[in-house]
PDB file of C-alpha atoms in Angstrom:
ATOM      1  CA  ALA A   1      35.916 -27.647 -26.418  1.00  0.00           C
ATOM      2  CA  ALA A   2      37.775 -27.852 -23.138  1.00  0.00           C
ATOM      3  CA  GLY A   3      35.629 -27.975 -20.020  1.00  0.00           C
ATOM      4  CA  VAL A   4      36.170 -27.478 -16.327  1.00  0.00           C
ATOM      5  CA  ILE A   5      37.952 -30.465 -14.804  1.00  0.00           C
ATOM      6  CA  GLN A   6      37.422 -31.549 -11.234  1.00  0.00           C
ATOM      7  CA  SER A   7      39.268 -34.247  -9.386  1.00  0.00           C
ATOM      8  CA  PRO A   8      38.610 -36.576  -7.842  1.00  0.00           C
ATOM      9  CA  ARG A   9      35.077 -37.276  -9.043  1.00  0.00           C
ATOM     10  CA  HIS A  10      34.235 -39.305  -5.964  1.00  0.00           C
ATOM     11  CA  LEU A  11      35.794 -39.235  -2.523  1.00  0.00           C
ATOM     12  CA  ILE A  12      35.011 -41.180   0.618  1.00  0.00           C
ATOM     13  CA  LYS A  13      36.439 -40.019   3.918  1.00  0.00           C
ATOM     14  CA  GLU A  14      35.995 -40.754   7.594  1.00  0.00           C
ATOM     15  CA  LYS A  15      34.925 -38.164  10.130  1.00  0.00           C
ATOM     16  CA  ARG A  16      37.728 -35.858  11.261  1.00  0.00           C
ATOM     17  CA  GLU A  17      39.801 -36.650   8.172  1.00  0.00           C
ATOM     18  CA  THR A  18      41.041 -34.123   5.606  1.00  0.00           C
ATOM     19  CA  ALA A  19      40.102 -33.832   1.935  1.00  0.00           C
ATOM     20  CA  THR A  20      41.485 -31.824  -0.960  1.00  0.00           C
ATOM     21  CA  LEU A  21      39.374 -31.103  -4.025  1.00  0.00           C
ATOM     22  CA  LYS A  22      40.964 -29.789  -7.198  1.00  0.00           C
ATOM     23  CA  CYS A  23      39.567 -27.677 -10.014  1.00  0.00           C
ATOM     24  CA  TYR A  24      41.129 -26.906 -13.378  1.00  0.00           C
ATOM     25  CA  PRO A  25      39.306 -24.052 -15.138  1.00  0.00           C
ATOM     26  CA  ILE A  26      38.783 -23.638 -18.836  1.00  0.00           C
ATOM     27  CA  PRO A  27      41.868 -22.096 -20.504  1.00  0.00           C
ATOM     28  CA  ARG A  28      41.898 -18.277 -20.293  1.00  0.00           C
ATOM     29  CA  HIS A  29      39.350 -18.297 -17.482  1.00  0.00           C
ATOM     30  CA  ASP A  30      40.760 -16.319 -14.559  1.00  0.00           C
ATOM     31  CA  THR A  31      37.848 -16.656 -12.141  1.00  0.00           C
ATOM     32  CA  VAL A  32      36.937 -19.744 -10.160  1.00  0.00           C
ATOM     33  CA  TYR A  33      33.915 -20.380  -7.939  1.00  0.00           C
ATOM     34  CA  TRP A  34      33.221 -23.184  -5.480  1.00  0.00           C
ATOM     35  CA  TYR A  35      29.675 -24.303  -4.667  1.00  0.00           C
ATOM     36  CA  GLN A  36      28.363 -26.943  -2.285  1.00  0.00           C
ATOM     37  CA  GLN A  37      25.163 -28.827  -3.065  1.00  0.00           C
ATOM     38  CA  GLY A  38      23.743 -30.959  -0.282  1.00  0.00           C
ATOM     39  CA  PRO A  39      21.226 -33.742  -0.975  1.00  0.00           C
ATOM     40  CA  GLY A  40      18.002 -32.293  -2.349  1.00  0.00           C
ATOM     41  CA  GLN A  41      19.275 -28.728  -2.023  1.00  0.00           C
ATOM     42  CA  ASP A  42      20.299 -25.929  -4.335  1.00  0.00           C
ATOM     43  CA  PRO A  43      23.991 -25.104  -4.797  1.00  0.00           C
ATOM     44  CA  GLN A  44      25.360 -22.780  -2.152  1.00  0.00           C
ATOM     45  CA  PHE A  45      28.262 -20.464  -2.882  1.00  0.00           C
ATOM     46  CA  LEU A  46      31.394 -21.086  -0.820  1.00  0.00           C
ATOM     47  CA  ILE A  47      34.194 -18.925  -2.171  1.00  0.00           C
ATOM     48  CA  SER A  48      35.582 -17.406  -5.361  1.00  0.00           C
ATOM     49  CA  PHE A  49      38.901 -16.254  -6.765  1.00  0.00           C
ATOM     50  CA  TYR A  50      39.760 -13.711  -9.425  1.00  0.00           C
ATOM     51  CA  GLU A  51      43.320 -13.489 -10.705  1.00  0.00           C
ATOM     52  CA  LYS A  52      44.558 -15.633  -7.815  1.00  0.00           C
ATOM     53  CA  MET A  53      43.034 -13.387  -5.167  1.00  0.00           C
ATOM     54  CA  GLN A  54      39.978 -14.224  -3.101  1.00  0.00           C
ATOM     55  CA  SER A  55      37.169 -12.131  -4.522  1.00  0.00           C
ATOM     56  CA  ASP A  56      34.127 -13.209  -2.525  1.00  0.00           C
ATOM     57  CA  LYS A  57      33.284 -15.444   0.370  1.00  0.00           C
ATOM     58  CA  GLY A  58      30.039 -17.175   1.198  1.00  0.00           C
ATOM     59  CA  SER A  59      28.976 -19.694   3.784  1.00  0.00           C
ATOM     60  CA  ILE A  60      32.300 -21.495   3.933  1.00  0.00           C
ATOM     61  CA  PRO A  61      33.161 -23.081   7.297  1.00  0.00           C
ATOM     62  CA  ASP A  62      36.390 -22.057   8.998  1.00  0.00           C
ATOM     63  CA  ARG A  63      37.511 -25.687   8.615  1.00  0.00           C
ATOM     64  CA  PHE A  64      37.659 -25.120   4.867  1.00  0.00           C
ATOM     65  CA  SER A  65      40.255 -23.130   2.993  1.00  0.00           C
ATOM     66  CA  ALA A  66      40.938 -22.577  -0.665  1.00  0.00           C
ATOM     67  CA  GLN A  67      43.372 -20.930  -2.988  1.00  0.00           C
ATOM     68  CA  GLN A  68      43.989 -20.277  -6.645  1.00  0.00           C
ATOM     69  CA  PHE A  69      47.420 -20.983  -8.037  1.00  0.00           C
ATOM     70  CA  SER A  70      49.549 -19.276 -10.671  1.00  0.00           C
ATOM     71  CA  ASP A  71      48.181 -21.577 -13.386  1.00  0.00           C
ATOM     72  CA  TYR A  72      44.642 -20.608 -12.246  1.00  0.00           C
ATOM     73  CA  HIS A  73      43.737 -24.020 -10.934  1.00  0.00           C
ATOM     74  CA  SER A  74      42.138 -23.996  -7.511  1.00  0.00           C
ATOM     75  CA  GLU A  75      42.095 -26.325  -4.526  1.00  0.00           C
ATOM     76  CA  LEU A  76      39.526 -26.590  -1.763  1.00  0.00           C
ATOM     77  CA  ASN A  77      40.983 -27.992   1.450  1.00  0.00           C
ATOM     78  CA  MET A  78      38.573 -29.416   3.979  1.00  0.00           C
ATOM     79  CA  SER A  79      39.709 -30.453   7.443  1.00  0.00           C
ATOM     80  CA  SER A  80      38.023 -32.111  10.444  1.00  0.00           C
ATOM     81  CA  LEU A  81      35.366 -33.473   8.153  1.00  0.00           C
ATOM     82  CA  GLU A  82      31.864 -33.859   9.527  1.00  0.00           C
ATOM     83  CA  LEU A  83      28.957 -35.996   8.350  1.00  0.00           C
ATOM     84  CA  GLY A  84      27.197 -32.827   7.192  1.00  0.00           C
ATOM     85  CA  ASP A  85      30.009 -32.096   4.738  1.00  0.00           C
ATOM     86  CA  SER A  86      28.759 -34.938   2.536  1.00  0.00           C
ATOM     87  CA  ALA A  87      27.689 -33.167  -0.636  1.00  0.00           C
ATOM     88  CA  LEU A  88      28.401 -32.530  -4.282  1.00  0.00           C
ATOM     89  CA  TYR A  89      31.051 -29.849  -4.666  1.00  0.00           C
ATOM     90  CA  PHE A  90      31.015 -27.898  -7.903  1.00  0.00           C
ATOM     91  CA  CYS A  91      33.718 -25.752  -9.328  1.00  0.00           C
ATOM     92  CA  ALA A  92      32.797 -23.209 -11.987  1.00  0.00           C
ATOM     93  CA  SER A  93      34.963 -20.878 -14.029  1.00  0.00           C
ATOM     94  CA  LYS A  94      34.514 -17.770 -16.149  1.00  0.00           C
ATOM     95  CA  ARG A  95      36.490 -14.950 -17.615  1.00  0.00           C
ATOM     96  CA  GLY A  96      36.665 -12.043 -15.184  1.00  0.00           C
ATOM     97  CA  SER A  97      35.410  -9.328 -17.508  1.00  0.00           C
ATOM     98  CA  PRO A  98      31.744  -8.478 -16.873  1.00  0.00           C
ATOM     99  CA  SER A  99      31.205  -8.933 -20.606  1.00  0.00           C
ATOM    100  CA  TYR A 100      31.441 -12.655 -19.939  1.00  0.00           C
ATOM    101  CA  ASN A 101      28.590 -13.580 -17.641  1.00  0.00           C
ATOM    102  CA  GLU A 102      28.362 -17.356 -17.974  1.00  0.00           C
ATOM    103  CA  GLN A 103      29.861 -19.603 -15.334  1.00  0.00           C
ATOM    104  CA  PHE A 104      30.887 -22.972 -16.743  1.00  0.00           C
ATOM    105  CA  PHE A 105      30.415 -25.782 -14.261  1.00  0.00           C
ATOM    106  CA  GLY A 106      32.575 -28.820 -13.802  1.00  0.00           C
ATOM    107  CA  PRO A 107      31.051 -32.271 -13.249  1.00  0.00           C
ATOM    108  CA  GLY A 108      31.418 -31.986  -9.491  1.00  0.00           C
ATOM    109  CA  THR A 109      33.167 -33.998  -6.789  1.00  0.00           C
ATOM    110  CA  ARG A 110      30.891 -36.174  -4.719  1.00  0.00           C
ATOM    111  CA  LEU A 111      32.208 -36.261  -1.161  1.00  0.00           C
ATOM    112  CA  THR A 112      30.895 -38.852   1.253  1.00  0.00           C
ATOM    113  CA  VAL A 113      31.885 -38.597   4.909  1.00  0.00           C
ATOM    114  CA  LEU A 114      31.330 -41.771   6.928  1.00  0.00           C
TER     115      LEU A 114
ATOM    116  CA  ALA B   1      20.868  -9.157  -0.122  1.00  0.00           C
ATOM    117  CA  GLN B   2      19.452 -10.916  -3.121  1.00  0.00           C
ATOM    118  CA  THR B   3      16.998 -13.799  -2.901  1.00  0.00           C
ATOM    119  CA  VAL B   4      15.564 -16.125  -5.523  1.00  0.00           C
ATOM    120  CA  THR B   5      12.276 -17.957  -5.026  1.00  0.00           C
ATOM    121  CA  GLN B   6      10.895 -20.897  -6.965  1.00  0.00           C
ATOM    122  CA  SER B   7       7.448 -21.688  -5.639  1.00  0.00           C
ATOM    123  CA  GLN B   8       6.877 -24.906  -7.582  1.00  0.00           C
ATOM    124  CA  PRO B   9       8.829 -27.806  -6.051  1.00  0.00           C
ATOM    125  CA  GLU B  10       7.578 -30.258  -8.672  1.00  0.00           C
ATOM    126  CA  MET B  11       5.841 -30.090 -12.019  1.00  0.00           C
ATOM    127  CA  SER B  12       4.728 -32.606 -14.562  1.00  0.00           C
ATOM    128  CA  VAL B  13       3.976 -32.227 -18.271  1.00  0.00           C
ATOM    129  CA  GLN B  14       2.956 -34.511 -21.084  1.00  0.00           C
ATOM    130  CA  GLU B  15       5.505 -35.013 -23.834  1.00  0.00           C
ATOM    131  CA  ALA B  16       5.132 -32.469 -26.686  1.00  0.00           C
ATOM    132  CA  GLU B  17       3.175 -30.047 -24.512  1.00  0.00           C
ATOM    133  CA  THR B  18       4.247 -26.704 -23.044  1.00  0.00           C
ATOM    134  CA  VAL B  19       5.143 -26.002 -19.441  1.00  0.00           C
ATOM    135  CA  THR B  20       6.079 -22.823 -17.571  1.00  0.00           C
ATOM    136  CA  LEU B  21       8.331 -22.734 -14.509  1.00  0.00           C
ATOM    137  CA  SER B  22       8.080 -19.721 -12.220  1.00  0.00           C
ATOM    138  CA  CYS B  23      10.807 -17.697 -10.550  1.00  0.00           C
ATOM    139  CA  THR B  24      10.756 -14.464  -8.618  1.00  0.00           C
ATOM    140  CA  TYR B  25      13.689 -12.598  -7.155  1.00  0.00           C
ATOM    141  CA  ASP B  26      14.404  -9.694  -4.905  1.00  0.00           C
ATOM    142  CA  THR B  27      17.211  -7.203  -5.436  1.00  0.00           C
ATOM    143  CA  SER B  28      17.982  -3.506  -5.209  1.00  0.00           C
ATOM    144  CA  GLU B  29      20.501  -3.801  -8.030  1.00  0.00           C
ATOM    145  CA  ASN B  30      19.795  -2.398 -11.470  1.00  0.00           C
ATOM    146  CA  ASN B  31      22.413  -4.301 -13.443  1.00  0.00           C
ATOM    147  CA  TYR B  32      22.273  -8.050 -13.170  1.00  0.00           C
ATOM    148  CA  TYR B  33      21.836 -11.306 -15.024  1.00  0.00           C
ATOM    149  CA  LEU B  34      19.287 -14.053 -14.628  1.00  0.00           C
ATOM    150  CA  PHE B  35      19.785 -17.665 -15.607  1.00  0.00           C
ATOM    151  CA  TRP B  36      17.982 -20.954 -15.808  1.00  0.00           C
ATOM    152  CA  TYR B  37      20.133 -24.020 -15.178  1.00  0.00           C
ATOM    153  CA  LYS B  38      19.128 -27.613 -15.793  1.00  0.00           C
ATOM    154  CA  GLN B  39      20.413 -30.428 -13.597  1.00  0.00           C
ATOM    155  CA  PRO B  40      19.583 -33.874 -14.989  1.00  0.00           C
ATOM    156  CA  PRO B  41      20.082 -37.077 -12.979  1.00  0.00           C
ATOM    157  CA  SER B  42      23.787 -36.953 -13.879  1.00  0.00           C
ATOM    158  CA  ARG B  43      23.912 -33.864 -11.586  1.00  0.00           C
ATOM    159  CA  GLN B  44      25.788 -31.835 -14.213  1.00  0.00           C
ATOM    160  CA  MET B  45      24.787 -28.150 -14.151  1.00  0.00           C
ATOM    161  CA  ILE B  46      23.802 -27.076 -17.668  1.00  0.00           C
ATOM    162  CA  LEU B  47      22.977 -23.513 -18.655  1.00  0.00           C
ATOM    163  CA  VAL B  48      19.626 -23.385 -20.427  1.00  0.00           C
ATOM    164  CA  ILE B  49      19.115 -19.682 -21.012  1.00  0.00           C
ATOM    165  CA  ARG B  50      20.252 -16.293 -19.737  1.00  0.00           C
ATOM    166  CA  GLN B  51      18.754 -12.809 -19.582  1.00  0.00           C
ATOM    167  CA  GLU B  52      20.532  -9.494 -19.114  1.00  0.00           C
ATOM    168  CA  ALA B  53      18.460  -7.138 -16.997  1.00  0.00           C
ATOM    169  CA  TYR B  54      19.062  -4.116 -19.206  1.00  0.00           C
ATOM    170  CA  LYS B  55      17.612  -5.923 -22.229  1.00  0.00           C
ATOM    171  CA  GLN B  56      13.858  -5.630 -22.542  1.00  0.00           C
ATOM    172  CA  GLN B  57      13.591  -8.355 -25.154  1.00  0.00           C
ATOM    173  CA  ASN B  58      12.936 -11.784 -23.717  1.00  0.00           C
ATOM    174  CA  ALA B  59      15.664 -14.341 -24.386  1.00  0.00           C
ATOM    175  CA  THR B  60      14.927 -17.383 -26.536  1.00  0.00           C
ATOM    176  CA  GLU B  61      16.947 -20.540 -27.127  1.00  0.00           C
ATOM    177  CA  ASN B  62      15.205 -22.988 -29.447  1.00  0.00           C
ATOM    178  CA  ARG B  63      12.346 -24.535 -27.419  1.00  0.00           C
ATOM    179  CA  PHE B  64      13.200 -22.495 -24.326  1.00  0.00           C
ATOM    180  CA  SER B  65      12.070 -18.927 -23.760  1.00  0.00           C
ATOM    181  CA  VAL B  66      11.685 -16.624 -20.804  1.00  0.00           C
ATOM    182  CA  ASN B  67       9.151 -14.067 -19.697  1.00  0.00           C
ATOM    183  CA  PHE B  68      11.203 -11.386 -17.952  1.00  0.00           C
ATOM    184  CA  GLN B  69       9.192  -8.815 -16.036  1.00  0.00           C
ATOM    185  CA  LYS B  70      11.745  -6.492 -14.442  1.00  0.00           C
ATOM    186  CA  ALA B  71       9.313  -4.316 -12.531  1.00  0.00           C
ATOM    187  CA  ALA B  72       7.609  -7.368 -11.074  1.00  0.00           C
ATOM    188  CA  LYS B  73      10.979  -9.125 -10.535  1.00  0.00           C
ATOM    189  CA  SER B  74       9.696 -12.191 -12.287  1.00  0.00           C
ATOM    190  CA  PHE B  75      11.618 -14.529 -14.576  1.00  0.00           C
ATOM    191  CA  SER B  76       9.667 -17.547 -15.800  1.00  0.00           C
ATOM    192  CA  LEU B  77      10.882 -20.276 -18.141  1.00  0.00           C
ATOM    193  CA  LYS B  78       8.668 -21.694 -20.865  1.00  0.00           C
ATOM    194  CA  ILE B  79       9.534 -25.042 -22.396  1.00  0.00           C
ATOM    195  CA  SER B  80       7.705 -25.761 -25.632  1.00  0.00           C
ATOM    196  CA  ASP B  81       7.289 -29.180 -27.239  1.00  0.00           C
ATOM    197  CA  SER B  82       8.541 -30.894 -24.073  1.00  0.00           C
ATOM    198  CA  GLN B  83      10.824 -33.878 -24.597  1.00  0.00           C
ATOM    199  CA  LEU B  84      11.643 -36.776 -22.309  1.00  0.00           C
ATOM    200  CA  GLY B  85      15.203 -35.458 -22.062  1.00  0.00           C
ATOM    201  CA  ASP B  86      13.887 -32.298 -20.437  1.00  0.00           C
ATOM    202  CA  THR B  87      13.201 -34.286 -17.265  1.00  0.00           C
ATOM    203  CA  ALA B  88      15.491 -32.665 -14.701  1.00  0.00           C
ATOM    204  CA  MET B  89      15.740 -30.254 -11.805  1.00  0.00           C
ATOM    205  CA  TYR B  90      15.609 -26.656 -12.992  1.00  0.00           C
ATOM    206  CA  PHE B  91      17.253 -23.873 -11.008  1.00  0.00           C
ATOM    207  CA  CYS B  92      16.665 -20.186 -11.456  1.00  0.00           C
ATOM    208  CA  ALA B  93      19.738 -18.104 -10.591  1.00  0.00           C
ATOM    209  CA  PHE B  94      20.702 -14.454 -10.121  1.00  0.00           C
ATOM    210  CA  MET B  95      24.072 -12.832 -10.654  1.00  0.00           C
ATOM    211  CA  LYS B  96      24.944  -9.205  -9.983  1.00  0.00           C
ATOM    212  CA  ARG B  97      26.905  -7.437 -12.681  1.00  0.00           C
ATOM    213  CA  VAL B  98      30.132  -5.984 -11.296  1.00  0.00           C
ATOM    214  CA  GLU B  99      33.166  -4.368 -12.827  1.00  0.00           C
ATOM    215  CA  TRP B 100      36.315  -6.406 -13.240  1.00  0.00           C
ATOM    216  CA  SER B 101      35.565  -8.846 -10.543  1.00  0.00           C
ATOM    217  CA  SER B 102      33.447 -11.848  -9.992  1.00  0.00           C
ATOM    218  CA  TYR B 103      30.076 -12.356  -8.455  1.00  0.00           C
ATOM    219  CA  LYS B 104      28.468 -15.473  -7.205  1.00  0.00           C
ATOM    220  CA  LEU B 105      25.335 -17.134  -8.497  1.00  0.00           C
ATOM    221  CA  ILE B 106      22.412 -17.162  -6.094  1.00  0.00           C
ATOM    222  CA  PHE B 107      20.119 -20.082  -6.777  1.00  0.00           C
ATOM    223  CA  GLY B 108      16.479 -20.748  -6.085  1.00  0.00           C
ATOM    224  CA  SER B 109      15.424 -23.982  -4.441  1.00  0.00           C
ATOM    225  CA  GLY B 110      14.685 -25.633  -7.767  1.00  0.00           C
ATOM    226  CA  THR B 111      11.716 -27.141  -9.593  1.00  0.00           C
ATOM    227  CA  ARG B 112      11.747 -30.826 -10.416  1.00  0.00           C
ATOM    228  CA  LEU B 113      10.206 -31.318 -13.863  1.00  0.00           C
ATOM    229  CA  LEU B 114       8.933 -34.683 -15.032  1.00  0.00           C
ATOM    230  CA  VAL B 115       8.057 -35.129 -18.692  1.00  0.00           C
ATOM    231  CA  ARG B 116       5.586 -38.007 -19.119  1.00  0.00           C
ATOM    232  CA  PRO B 117       5.597 -40.127 -22.279  1.00  0.00           C
TER     233      PRO B 117
END
């Protein structure tokens, strides 16, 4: 079965650089979530999209932005990177109907900021 | 606001034995879901089991079962016949049930489980 695809899987950036993380949801999934998991921490919700519209926002820095495109894939853009942005970034997808409650997680993108 | 608390940072169990991981949560919502996710060293997030708050019957998935106490806001995970592959970080998570929209998962701080041979 198709799973959530995230690219790249690993990314190394310097401070103050920009990074773009991509997420391709499971076919027919119209909802995408982004989570950030720092070292030794639980995943923290950043932002979500439902039918290409932002549906919820968490502790996402103003330096970050995201969008969902017409094919439902999503991109997380991170600018002016800081050392503290080093983390594992998960994308998850689900169908928007409340009848479908499971979020399917991608393998994550490991971002290292030097 | 909802919160999820896992009071056991680490636990250890002998292979083939049973272990219970604790989770409590706080919410004013009546309709919601609760989940246990497993995160092995690969860091992949894997759904172990889910519980719908309106269902009184405790969920069971093979060796995994939950004890859901809605009034007490408690949601513990029991792993029977523990296997070495169960070694992982386990996260308890809460999700509010909403209509035709999405809602985020709120995670606890996790319990690191070590299964000893």
